[in-house]
Coordinates of C-alpha atoms in Angstrom, one line a residue:
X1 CA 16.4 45.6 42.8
X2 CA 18.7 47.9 41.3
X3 CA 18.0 51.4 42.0
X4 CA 20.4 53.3 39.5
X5 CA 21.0 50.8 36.9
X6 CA 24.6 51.9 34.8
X7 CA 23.4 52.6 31.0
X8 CA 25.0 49.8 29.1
X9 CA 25.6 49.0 25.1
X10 CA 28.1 50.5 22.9
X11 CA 27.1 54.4 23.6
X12 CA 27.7 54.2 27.2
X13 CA 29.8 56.7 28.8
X14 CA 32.3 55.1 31.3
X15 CA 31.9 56.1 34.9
X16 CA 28.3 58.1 34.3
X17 CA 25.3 57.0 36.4
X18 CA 21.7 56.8 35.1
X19 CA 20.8 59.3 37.9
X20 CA 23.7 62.1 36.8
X21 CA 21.6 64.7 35.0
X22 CA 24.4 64.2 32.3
X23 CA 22.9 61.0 31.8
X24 CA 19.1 62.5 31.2
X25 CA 17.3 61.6 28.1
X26 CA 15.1 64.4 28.6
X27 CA 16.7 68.2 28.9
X28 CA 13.4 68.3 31.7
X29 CA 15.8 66.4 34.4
X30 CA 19.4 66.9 32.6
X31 CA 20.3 71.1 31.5
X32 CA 16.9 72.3 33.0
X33 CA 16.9 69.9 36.0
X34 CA 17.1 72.4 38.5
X35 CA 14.2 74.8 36.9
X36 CA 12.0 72.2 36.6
X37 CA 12.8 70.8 40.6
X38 CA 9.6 72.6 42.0
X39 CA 7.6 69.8 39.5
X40 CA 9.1 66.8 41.0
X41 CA 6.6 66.2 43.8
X42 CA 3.7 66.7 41.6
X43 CA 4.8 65.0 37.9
X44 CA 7.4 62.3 39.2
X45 CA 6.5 58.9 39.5
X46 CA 6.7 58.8 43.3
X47 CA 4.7 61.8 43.5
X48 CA 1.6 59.5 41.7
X49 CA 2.3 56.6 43.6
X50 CA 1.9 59.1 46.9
X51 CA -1.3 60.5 45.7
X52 CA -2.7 57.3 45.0
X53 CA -1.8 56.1 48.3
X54 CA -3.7 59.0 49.6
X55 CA -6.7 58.6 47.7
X56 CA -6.8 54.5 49.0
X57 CA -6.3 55.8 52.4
X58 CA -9.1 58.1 52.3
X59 CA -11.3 55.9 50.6
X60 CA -10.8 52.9 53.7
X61 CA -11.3 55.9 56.0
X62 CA -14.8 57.1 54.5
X63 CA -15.8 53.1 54.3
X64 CA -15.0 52.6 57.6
X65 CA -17.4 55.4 58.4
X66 CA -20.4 53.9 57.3
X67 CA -22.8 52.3 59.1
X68 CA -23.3 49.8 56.5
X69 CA -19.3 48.0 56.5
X70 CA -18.4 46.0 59.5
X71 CA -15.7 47.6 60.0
X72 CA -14.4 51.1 62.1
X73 CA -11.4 52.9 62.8
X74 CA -10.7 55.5 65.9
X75 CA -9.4 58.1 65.5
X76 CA -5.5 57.5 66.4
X77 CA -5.7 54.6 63.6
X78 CA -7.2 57.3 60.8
X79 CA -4.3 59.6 62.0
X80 CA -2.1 56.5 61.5
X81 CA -2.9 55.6 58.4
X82 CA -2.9 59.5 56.8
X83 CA 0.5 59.6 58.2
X84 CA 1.8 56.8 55.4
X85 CA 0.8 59.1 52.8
X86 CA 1.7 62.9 54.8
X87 CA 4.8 60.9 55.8
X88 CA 5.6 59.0 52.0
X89 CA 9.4 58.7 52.0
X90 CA 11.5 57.3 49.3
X91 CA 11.7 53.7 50.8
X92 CA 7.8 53.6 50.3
X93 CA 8.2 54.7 46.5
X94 CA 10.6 51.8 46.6
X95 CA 9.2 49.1 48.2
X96 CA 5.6 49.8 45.8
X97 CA 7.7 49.5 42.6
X98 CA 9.2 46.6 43.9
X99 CA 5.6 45.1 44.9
X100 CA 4.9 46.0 40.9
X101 CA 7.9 44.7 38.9
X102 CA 9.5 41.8 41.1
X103 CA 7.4 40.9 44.0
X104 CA 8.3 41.6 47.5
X105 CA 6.9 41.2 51.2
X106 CA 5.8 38.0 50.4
X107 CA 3.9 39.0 47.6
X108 CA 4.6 37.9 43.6
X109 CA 4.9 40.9 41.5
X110 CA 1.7 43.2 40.5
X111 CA 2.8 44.1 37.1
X112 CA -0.1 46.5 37.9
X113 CA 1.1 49.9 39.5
X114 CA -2.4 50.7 41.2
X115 CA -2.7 47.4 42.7
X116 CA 0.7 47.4 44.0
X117 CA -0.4 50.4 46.1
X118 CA -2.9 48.3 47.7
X119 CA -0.2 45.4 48.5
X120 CA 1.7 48.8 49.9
X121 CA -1.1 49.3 52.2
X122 CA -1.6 46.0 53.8
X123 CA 2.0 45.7 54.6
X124 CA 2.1 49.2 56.5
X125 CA -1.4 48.2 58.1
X126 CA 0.5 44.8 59.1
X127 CA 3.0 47.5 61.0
X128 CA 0.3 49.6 62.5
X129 CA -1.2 46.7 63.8
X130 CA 2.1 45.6 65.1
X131 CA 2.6 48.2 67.2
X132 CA -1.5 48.5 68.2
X133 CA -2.1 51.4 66.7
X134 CA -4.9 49.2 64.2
X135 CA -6.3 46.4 65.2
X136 CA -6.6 43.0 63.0
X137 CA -5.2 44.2 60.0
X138 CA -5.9 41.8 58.0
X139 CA -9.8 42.3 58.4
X140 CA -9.3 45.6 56.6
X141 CA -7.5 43.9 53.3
X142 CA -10.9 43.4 52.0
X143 CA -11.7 47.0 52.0
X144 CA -8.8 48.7 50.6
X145 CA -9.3 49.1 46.6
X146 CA -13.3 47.9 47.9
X147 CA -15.8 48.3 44.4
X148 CA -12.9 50.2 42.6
X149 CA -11.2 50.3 39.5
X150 CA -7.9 51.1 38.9
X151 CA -9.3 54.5 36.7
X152 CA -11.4 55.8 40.0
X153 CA -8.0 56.1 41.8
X154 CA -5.7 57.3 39.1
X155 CA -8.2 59.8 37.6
X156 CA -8.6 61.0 41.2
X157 CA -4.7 60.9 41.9
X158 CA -3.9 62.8 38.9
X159 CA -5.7 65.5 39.9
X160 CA -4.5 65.9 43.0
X161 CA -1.1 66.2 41.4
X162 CA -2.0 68.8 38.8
X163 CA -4.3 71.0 40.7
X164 CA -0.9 71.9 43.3
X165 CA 1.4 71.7 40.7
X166 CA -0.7 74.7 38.8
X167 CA -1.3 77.0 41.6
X168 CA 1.7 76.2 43.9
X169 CA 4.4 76.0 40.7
X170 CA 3.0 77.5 37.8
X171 CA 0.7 80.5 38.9
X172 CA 3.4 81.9 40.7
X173 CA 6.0 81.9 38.1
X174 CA 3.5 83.4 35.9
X175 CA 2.7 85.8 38.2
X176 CA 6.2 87.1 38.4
X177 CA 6.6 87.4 34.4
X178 CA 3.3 89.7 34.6
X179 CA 4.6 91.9 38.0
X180 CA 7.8 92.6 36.1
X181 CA 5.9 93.6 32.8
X182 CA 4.0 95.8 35.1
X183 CA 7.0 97.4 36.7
X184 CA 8.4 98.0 33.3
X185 CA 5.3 99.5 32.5
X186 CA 4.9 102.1 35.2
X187 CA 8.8 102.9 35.6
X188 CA 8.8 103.6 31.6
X189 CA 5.1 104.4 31.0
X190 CA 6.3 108.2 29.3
X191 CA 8.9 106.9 27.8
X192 CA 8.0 107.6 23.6
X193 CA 8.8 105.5 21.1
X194 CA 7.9 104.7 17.6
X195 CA 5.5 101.7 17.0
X196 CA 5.2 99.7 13.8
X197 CA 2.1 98.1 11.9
X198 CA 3.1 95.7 9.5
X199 CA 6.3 96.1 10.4
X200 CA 6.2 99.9 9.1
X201 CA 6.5 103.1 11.3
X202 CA 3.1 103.7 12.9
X203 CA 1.5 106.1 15.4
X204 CA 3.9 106.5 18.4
X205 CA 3.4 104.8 21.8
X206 CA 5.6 104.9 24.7
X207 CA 7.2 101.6 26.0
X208 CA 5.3 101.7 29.5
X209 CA 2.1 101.3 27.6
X210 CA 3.1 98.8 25.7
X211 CA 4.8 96.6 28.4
X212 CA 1.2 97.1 29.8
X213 CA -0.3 95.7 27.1
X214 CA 1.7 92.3 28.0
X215 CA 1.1 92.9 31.3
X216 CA -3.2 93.0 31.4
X217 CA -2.9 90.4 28.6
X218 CA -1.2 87.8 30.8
X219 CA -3.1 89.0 34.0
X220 CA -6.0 88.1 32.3
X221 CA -4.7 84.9 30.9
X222 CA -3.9 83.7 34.0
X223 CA -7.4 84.3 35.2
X224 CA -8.6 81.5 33.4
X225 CA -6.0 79.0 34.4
X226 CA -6.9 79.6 38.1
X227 CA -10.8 79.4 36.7
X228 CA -10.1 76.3 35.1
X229 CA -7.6 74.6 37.9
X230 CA -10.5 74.9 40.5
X231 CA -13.4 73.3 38.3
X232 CA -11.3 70.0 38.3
X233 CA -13.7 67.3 38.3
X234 CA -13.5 63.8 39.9
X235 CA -14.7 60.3 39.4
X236 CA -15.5 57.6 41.6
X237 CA -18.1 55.0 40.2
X238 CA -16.7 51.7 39.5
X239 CA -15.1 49.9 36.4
X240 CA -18.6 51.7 33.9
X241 CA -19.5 54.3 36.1
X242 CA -22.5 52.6 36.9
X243 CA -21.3 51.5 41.0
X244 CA -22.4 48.3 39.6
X245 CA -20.3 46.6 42.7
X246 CA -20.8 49.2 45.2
X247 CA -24.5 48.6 44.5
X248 CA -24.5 44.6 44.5
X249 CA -22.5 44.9 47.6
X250 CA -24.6 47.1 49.6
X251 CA -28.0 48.3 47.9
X252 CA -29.1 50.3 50.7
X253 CA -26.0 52.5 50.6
X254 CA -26.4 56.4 48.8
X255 CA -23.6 55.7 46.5
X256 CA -23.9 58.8 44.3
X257 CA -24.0 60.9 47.6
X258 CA -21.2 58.9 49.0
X259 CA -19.2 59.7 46.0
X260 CA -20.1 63.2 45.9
X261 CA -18.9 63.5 49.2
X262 CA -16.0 62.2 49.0
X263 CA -14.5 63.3 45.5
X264 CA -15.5 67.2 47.0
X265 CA -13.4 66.1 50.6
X266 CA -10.2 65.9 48.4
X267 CA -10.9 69.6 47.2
X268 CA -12.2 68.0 43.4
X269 CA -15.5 69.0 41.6
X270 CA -17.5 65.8 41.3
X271 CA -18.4 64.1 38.1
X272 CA -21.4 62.2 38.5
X273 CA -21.8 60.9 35.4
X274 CA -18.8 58.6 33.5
X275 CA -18.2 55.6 32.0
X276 CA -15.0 53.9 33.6
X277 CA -12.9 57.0 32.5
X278 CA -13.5 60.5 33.4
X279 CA -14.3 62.4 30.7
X280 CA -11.4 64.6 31.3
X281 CA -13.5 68.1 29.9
X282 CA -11.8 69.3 33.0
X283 CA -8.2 68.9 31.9
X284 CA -8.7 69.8 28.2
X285 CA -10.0 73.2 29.4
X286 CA -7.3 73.9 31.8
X287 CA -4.6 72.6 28.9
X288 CA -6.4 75.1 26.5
X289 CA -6.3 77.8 29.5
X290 CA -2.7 77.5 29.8
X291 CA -2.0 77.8 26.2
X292 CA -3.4 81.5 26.2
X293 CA -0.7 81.9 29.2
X294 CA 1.7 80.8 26.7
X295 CA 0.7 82.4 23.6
X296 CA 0.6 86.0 25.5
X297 CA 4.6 85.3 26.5
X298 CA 5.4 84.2 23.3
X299 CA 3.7 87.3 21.6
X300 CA 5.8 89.4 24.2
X301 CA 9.4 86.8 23.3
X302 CA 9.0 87.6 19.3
X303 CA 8.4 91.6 20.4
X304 CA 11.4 91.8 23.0
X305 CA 13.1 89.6 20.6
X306 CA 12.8 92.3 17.8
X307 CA 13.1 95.8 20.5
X308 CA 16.3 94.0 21.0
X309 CA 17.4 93.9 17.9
X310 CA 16.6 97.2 17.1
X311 CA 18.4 98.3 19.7
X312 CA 15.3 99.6 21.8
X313 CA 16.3 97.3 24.4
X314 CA 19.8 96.6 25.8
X315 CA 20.6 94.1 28.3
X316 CA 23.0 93.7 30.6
X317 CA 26.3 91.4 29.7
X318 CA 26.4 88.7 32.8
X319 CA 29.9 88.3 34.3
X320 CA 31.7 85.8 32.3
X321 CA 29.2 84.7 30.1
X322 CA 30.1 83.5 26.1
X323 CA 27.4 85.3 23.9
X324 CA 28.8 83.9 20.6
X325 CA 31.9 81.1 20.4
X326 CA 33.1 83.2 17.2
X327 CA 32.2 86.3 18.0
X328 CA 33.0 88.0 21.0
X329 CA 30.8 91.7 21.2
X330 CA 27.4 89.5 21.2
X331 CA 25.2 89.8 23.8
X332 CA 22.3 87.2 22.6
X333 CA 19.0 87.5 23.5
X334 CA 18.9 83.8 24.4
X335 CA 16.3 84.2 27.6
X336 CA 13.6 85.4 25.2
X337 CA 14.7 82.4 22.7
X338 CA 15.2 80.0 25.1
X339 CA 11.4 80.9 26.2
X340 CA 9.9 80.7 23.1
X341 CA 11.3 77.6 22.2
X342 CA 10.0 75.9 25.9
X343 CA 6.5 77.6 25.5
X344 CA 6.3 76.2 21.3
X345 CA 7.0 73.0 22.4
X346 CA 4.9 73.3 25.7
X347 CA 2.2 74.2 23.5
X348 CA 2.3 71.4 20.9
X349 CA 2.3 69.1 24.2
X350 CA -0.7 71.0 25.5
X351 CA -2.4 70.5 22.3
X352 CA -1.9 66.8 22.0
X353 CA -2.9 66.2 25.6
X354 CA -6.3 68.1 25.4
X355 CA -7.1 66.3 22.3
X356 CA -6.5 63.1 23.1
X357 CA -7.8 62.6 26.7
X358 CA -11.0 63.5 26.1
X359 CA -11.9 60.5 24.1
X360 CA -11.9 57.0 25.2
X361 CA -12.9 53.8 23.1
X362 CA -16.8 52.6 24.0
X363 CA -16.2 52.8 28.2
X364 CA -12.5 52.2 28.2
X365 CA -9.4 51.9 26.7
X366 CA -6.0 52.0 27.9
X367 CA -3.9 54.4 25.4
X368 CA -4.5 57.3 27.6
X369 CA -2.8 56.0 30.7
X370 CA 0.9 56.2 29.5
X371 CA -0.6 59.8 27.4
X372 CA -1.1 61.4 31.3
X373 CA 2.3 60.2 32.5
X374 CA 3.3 63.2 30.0
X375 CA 1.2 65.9 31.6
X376 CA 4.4 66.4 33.9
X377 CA 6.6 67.5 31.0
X378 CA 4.4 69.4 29.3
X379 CA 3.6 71.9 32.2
X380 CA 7.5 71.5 32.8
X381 CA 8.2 73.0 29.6
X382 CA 5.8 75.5 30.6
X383 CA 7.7 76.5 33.2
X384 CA 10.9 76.7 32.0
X385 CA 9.4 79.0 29.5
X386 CA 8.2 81.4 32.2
X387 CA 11.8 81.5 34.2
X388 CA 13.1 82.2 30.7
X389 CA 10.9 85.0 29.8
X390 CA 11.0 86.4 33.5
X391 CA 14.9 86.1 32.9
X392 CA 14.9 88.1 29.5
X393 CA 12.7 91.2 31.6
X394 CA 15.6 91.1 34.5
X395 CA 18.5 91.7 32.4
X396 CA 16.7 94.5 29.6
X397 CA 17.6 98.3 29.7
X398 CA 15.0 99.9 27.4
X399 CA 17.4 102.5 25.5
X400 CA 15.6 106.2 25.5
X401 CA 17.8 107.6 23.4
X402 CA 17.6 104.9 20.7
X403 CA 14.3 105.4 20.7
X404 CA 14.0 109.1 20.4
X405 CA 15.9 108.9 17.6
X406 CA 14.3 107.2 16.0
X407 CA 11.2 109.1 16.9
X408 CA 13.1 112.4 15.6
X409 CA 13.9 110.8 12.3
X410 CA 10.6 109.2 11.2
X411 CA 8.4 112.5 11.5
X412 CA 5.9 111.5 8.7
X413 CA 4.5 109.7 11.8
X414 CA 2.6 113.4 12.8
X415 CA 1.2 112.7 9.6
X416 CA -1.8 111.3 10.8
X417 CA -2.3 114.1 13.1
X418 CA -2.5 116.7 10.9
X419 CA -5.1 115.0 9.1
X420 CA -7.1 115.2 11.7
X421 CA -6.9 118.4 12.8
X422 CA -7.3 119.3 9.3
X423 CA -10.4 117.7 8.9
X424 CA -11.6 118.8 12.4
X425 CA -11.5 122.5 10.4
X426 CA -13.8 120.7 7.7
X427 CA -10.6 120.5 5.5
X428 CA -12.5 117.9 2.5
X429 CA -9.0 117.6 1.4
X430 CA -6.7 117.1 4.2
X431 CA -6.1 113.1 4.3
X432 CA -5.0 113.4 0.3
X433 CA -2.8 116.6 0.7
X434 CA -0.5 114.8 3.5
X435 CA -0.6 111.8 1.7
X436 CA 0.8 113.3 -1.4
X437 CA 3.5 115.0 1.2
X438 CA 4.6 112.0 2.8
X439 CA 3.7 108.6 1.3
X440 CA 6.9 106.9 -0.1
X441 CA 8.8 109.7 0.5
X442 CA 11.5 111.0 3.2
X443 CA 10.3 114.2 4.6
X444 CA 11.4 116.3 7.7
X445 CA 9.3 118.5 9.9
X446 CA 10.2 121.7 7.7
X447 CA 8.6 120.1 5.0
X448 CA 5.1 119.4 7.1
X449 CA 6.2 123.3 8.3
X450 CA 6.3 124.5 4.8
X451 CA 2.5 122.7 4.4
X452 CA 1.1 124.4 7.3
X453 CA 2.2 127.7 6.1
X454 CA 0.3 127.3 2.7
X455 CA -2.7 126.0 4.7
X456 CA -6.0 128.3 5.0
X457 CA -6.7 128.1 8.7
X458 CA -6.3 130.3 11.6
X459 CA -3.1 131.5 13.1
X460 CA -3.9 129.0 16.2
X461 CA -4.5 126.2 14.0
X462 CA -1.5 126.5 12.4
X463 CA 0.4 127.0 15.6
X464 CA -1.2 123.6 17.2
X465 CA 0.0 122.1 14.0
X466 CA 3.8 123.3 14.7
X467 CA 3.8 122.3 18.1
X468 CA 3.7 118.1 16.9
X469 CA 6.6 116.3 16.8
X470 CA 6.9 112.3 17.0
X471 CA 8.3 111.9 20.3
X472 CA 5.0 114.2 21.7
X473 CA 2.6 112.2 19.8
X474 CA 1.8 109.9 22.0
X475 CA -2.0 110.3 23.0
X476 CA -3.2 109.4 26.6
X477 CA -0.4 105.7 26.6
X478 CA 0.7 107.5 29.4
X479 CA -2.3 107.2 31.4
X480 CA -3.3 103.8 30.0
X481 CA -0.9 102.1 31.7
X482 CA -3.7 102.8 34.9
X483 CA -5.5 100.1 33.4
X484 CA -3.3 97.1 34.4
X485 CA -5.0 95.2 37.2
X486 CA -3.6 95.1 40.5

C-alpha cells in the first residue's frame, strides 16, 4: 500500500507530496495545520480507529469477566491487551486500513473499517499468545465484536474522542480568550469612554466594564459546554437496541446492567434506551452549547473590530509583518477577522451537525456515519477561532486619550443626567427642556451651563449639575467589573 500517494492529473504540482500541508485540501491541515495540531489525536482517522480498538478491548475484558462465557483472562493478559490501544502506534493505524481496503495478514480485505479493527485484534492476540502472555488466542476470536454492531462501537468511540478533545483542547483555549478579557477588564476597569446605542453616542461606560461584559458572558458560556461534555451518553445494545443476540446467546445474563456498567466504566452516561443508533440528544446539546461559546466571541470580534476602527484600540505592529500589499501604514485587524470568519463557519458546521444526527431512518440508516467524520473540523474551526480572538486581545492598546476625547466632545451625553436630577427636584418639565437643548443639535457644556443658570433650583443643585462632565459619567462600571467570576 502506498502511504503518501503523489496527487496526479493535469493540476498537479511537480515535486509536492500529498502529505506537504501545501498540498491540503482543507486550510484545517494546510495554513492552520499547526493550530489545529492539539485536534489530531482526537478527530484524525487514527485517533477513531484507536478508540475503537479500545472500546473492543474493553468489551473482551468485561466478557471475559463473566461467569456466564467460557472464557477468562489474568490479569498480565488484560494489561496486555490495554497496552495495544495505550500503546497504538502508527504501524497499527496502518496495518487496520490495510485489513480494510486491500487485505492483509492473511485476511481478504474488510471494506468495513469497524470490522477491520476486529481482524486488528486477532492478529495482536496471535502475538500475545506467541510470546505467552494469552493463552489460545484463537479461542478468544469468537468474542471480540461478540452480540455487537458496528454502531455500539463507533457511537461509543466517538465519544471518547469528543469528550477529550472538548475539555483537553477546546476548554482551555476558551478559557484563555475569557482570562485575557478579564485582565483587560480589571487593568482598564476606570478607564471612561463613550458607548453607543444604535450606533449613536450613549451613556458613558469605561472599557474595563465592558471587557467584563465579554468576559462573564463567555465564562458563563463555557459553563454549559463543560455541562453538556459530561452528560455524554453511550450505547451498547445490539443491531435495534433490543440485545436481541446478547439475549439469545445467554438469557440468564443482566444485559441492561451489564451495559450500564460498562458504558459508565469508559466515563459515558448510559443510554438505555435506542434503536441501533444512539439518539445523539447528547451531541446536539453540546454542538448548541458550543455555539453560545462562539456567538459571545463573535459579538466581542464585530465590537473590537469597530473600537479598532475608531481608534479606541491600537495594536501593536508585529516585526516584519505586511498589513496591506498596497498600502504600507495599515495595521489590519486581521486576528479579530480571521476569528470571526473560523467561528461563522464553525457555527454553520455546528448547526448542520446538531440537526442532522439526531434523526435516523426507522432504526437505522447510514448517512450519518460519513456526517460524524466532520465533527473534527467543525470543533477545529472552533478553535482556530479562539487562538484568533485570543491573538487580537494580545496585540490591542486601548487608546485613553482617544477615548477622552471623544468623551470631551460629545457632552450632550450628561444629558440624561440632568434629567434626572431634574426630575428628582420634581422638575414635570425637565426630560423636554434638555431635549429641546440637545436633540439634533451640537452643544458644549457652556450651553448645558447656561441651562442650569436659568434653572429654579437650589444653589447645590445647580452646583451638582456643573460638576458632570462625560468622562465622570460613568456610574458604579467601575465596580461592576467585581462581578466577573473567578
Amino acid at each position: 500500500m502506498t502511504d503518501d500517494p503523489e496527487p496526479t492529473g493535469d493540476g498537479a504540482i511537480d515535486g509536492l507530496s500529498r502529505s506537504d500541508p501545501l498540498a491540503a485540501v482543507s486550510p484545517l491541515d494546510g495554513r492552520y495545520a499547526s493550530r489545529t495540531a492539539p485536534l489530531s489525536p482526537y478527530a484524525s482517522e487514527a485517533g477513531l480507529m484507536r478508540a475503537r480498538t479500545r472500546v473492543e478491548v474493553e468489551y473482551l475484558i468485561e466478557l471475559a469477566a463473566l461467569d456466564a462465557t467460557p472464557i477468562a483472562l489474568d490479569e498480565g493478559a488484560e494489561a496486555a491487551l490495554r497496552g495495544v490501544y495505550e500503546e497504538f502506534s502508527a504501524e497499527d493505524a496502518r496495518l487496520i486500513k490495510a485489513l480494510e481496503v486491500e487485505g492483509a495478514e492473511g485476511y481478504a480485505a474488510t471494506n468495513h473499517d469497524v470490522k477491520a479493527v476486529e481482524y486488528f485484534l486477532r492478529v495482536r492476540l496471535d502475538e500475545l499468545d506467541d510470546d505467552e502472555t494469552v493463552d489460545d488466542a484463537e479461542a478468544l476470536y469468537p468474542w471480540i465484536h461478540f452480540g455487537l454492531t458496528s454502531e455500539d462501537v463507533n457511537n461509543l468511540a466517538h465519544r471518547l474522542l469528543v469528550k477529550p478533545a472538548v475539555n483537553e483542547v477546546l476548554v482551555p483555549a476558551v478559557r484563555e480568550v475569557r482570562d485575557a478579557l478579564a485582565d483587560l477588564a480589571r487593568e482598564h476597569r476606570g478607564t471612561p469612554m463613550l458607548a453607543r446605542t444604535h450606533g449613536q453616542p450613549a451613556t458613558p461606560t469605561t472599557f474595563g466594564k465592558e471587557m467584563g461584559v465579554y468576559a462573564a458572558r463567555l465564562g458563563r458560556a463555557l459553563g454549559r459546554v463543560v455541562v453538556a461534555n459530561g452528560d455524554l451518553s453511550g450505547k451498547l445494545a445490539g443491531a435495534s437496541g433490543t440485545y436481541a443476540a446478547h439475549d439469545a446467546a445467554y438469557p440468564d445474563v443482566d444485559w441492561r446492567a451489564f451495559s450500564e456498567s460498562f458504558v459508565r466504566g469508559l466515563d459515558l452516561e448510559h443510554t438505555p434506551l435506542a434503536t441501533q443508533v444512539n439518539p445523539c440528544d447528547d451531541l446536539a446539546a453540546l454542538f448548541d452549547a458550543l455555539r453560545g461559546v462562539n456567538n459571545v466571541l463573535l459579538d466581542l470580534d464585530l465590537d473590537a473590530w469597530l473600537y479598532v476602527s475608531d481608534r479606541y484600540l491600537g495594536q501593536r505592529a508585529v516585526e516584519g509583518e505586511t498589513g496591506s500589499s498596497t498600502m504600507p501604514h495599515k495595521v489590519n485587524p486581521i486576528d479579530f477577522e480571521n476569528s470571526e470568519g473560523n467561528l461563522s463557519k464553525a457555527n454553520s458546521d455546528l448547526t448542520f451537525l446538531a440537526d442532522y444526527v439526531t434523526s435516523s431512518r426507522l432504526q437505522r440508516d447510514l448517512s450519518d456515519s460519513t456526517v460524524k467524520r466532520n465533527v473534527g473540523a467543525a470543533l477545529a474551526h472552533c478553535l482556530i477561532g479562539y487562538s484568533k480572538a485570543e491573538d487580537g486581545l494580545a496585540k490591542v492598546v486601548p487608546n485613553e486619550t482617544v477615548m477622552r476625547e471623544e468623551l470631551a466632545a460629545t457632552p450632550e451625553v450628561i444629558g440624561e443626567a440632568v434629567q434626572t436630577i431634574l426630575r428628582r427636584e420634581g422638575d414635570t418639565d425637565a426630560y423636554e427642556r434638555v431635549k429641546e437643548l440637545t436633540r439634533g443639535r451640537s452643544v458644549t457644556l457652556d450651553d448645558f451651563r447656561e441651562l442650569f443658570g436659568d434653572l429654579d433650583v437650589d444653589e447645590d443643585v445647580r452646583e451638582e449639575l456643573r460638576a458632570l462632565t462625560p468622562a465622570g459619567y460613568v456610574g458604579v462600571a467601575d465596580d461592576l467589573v467585581d462581578e466577573i467570576d473567578e
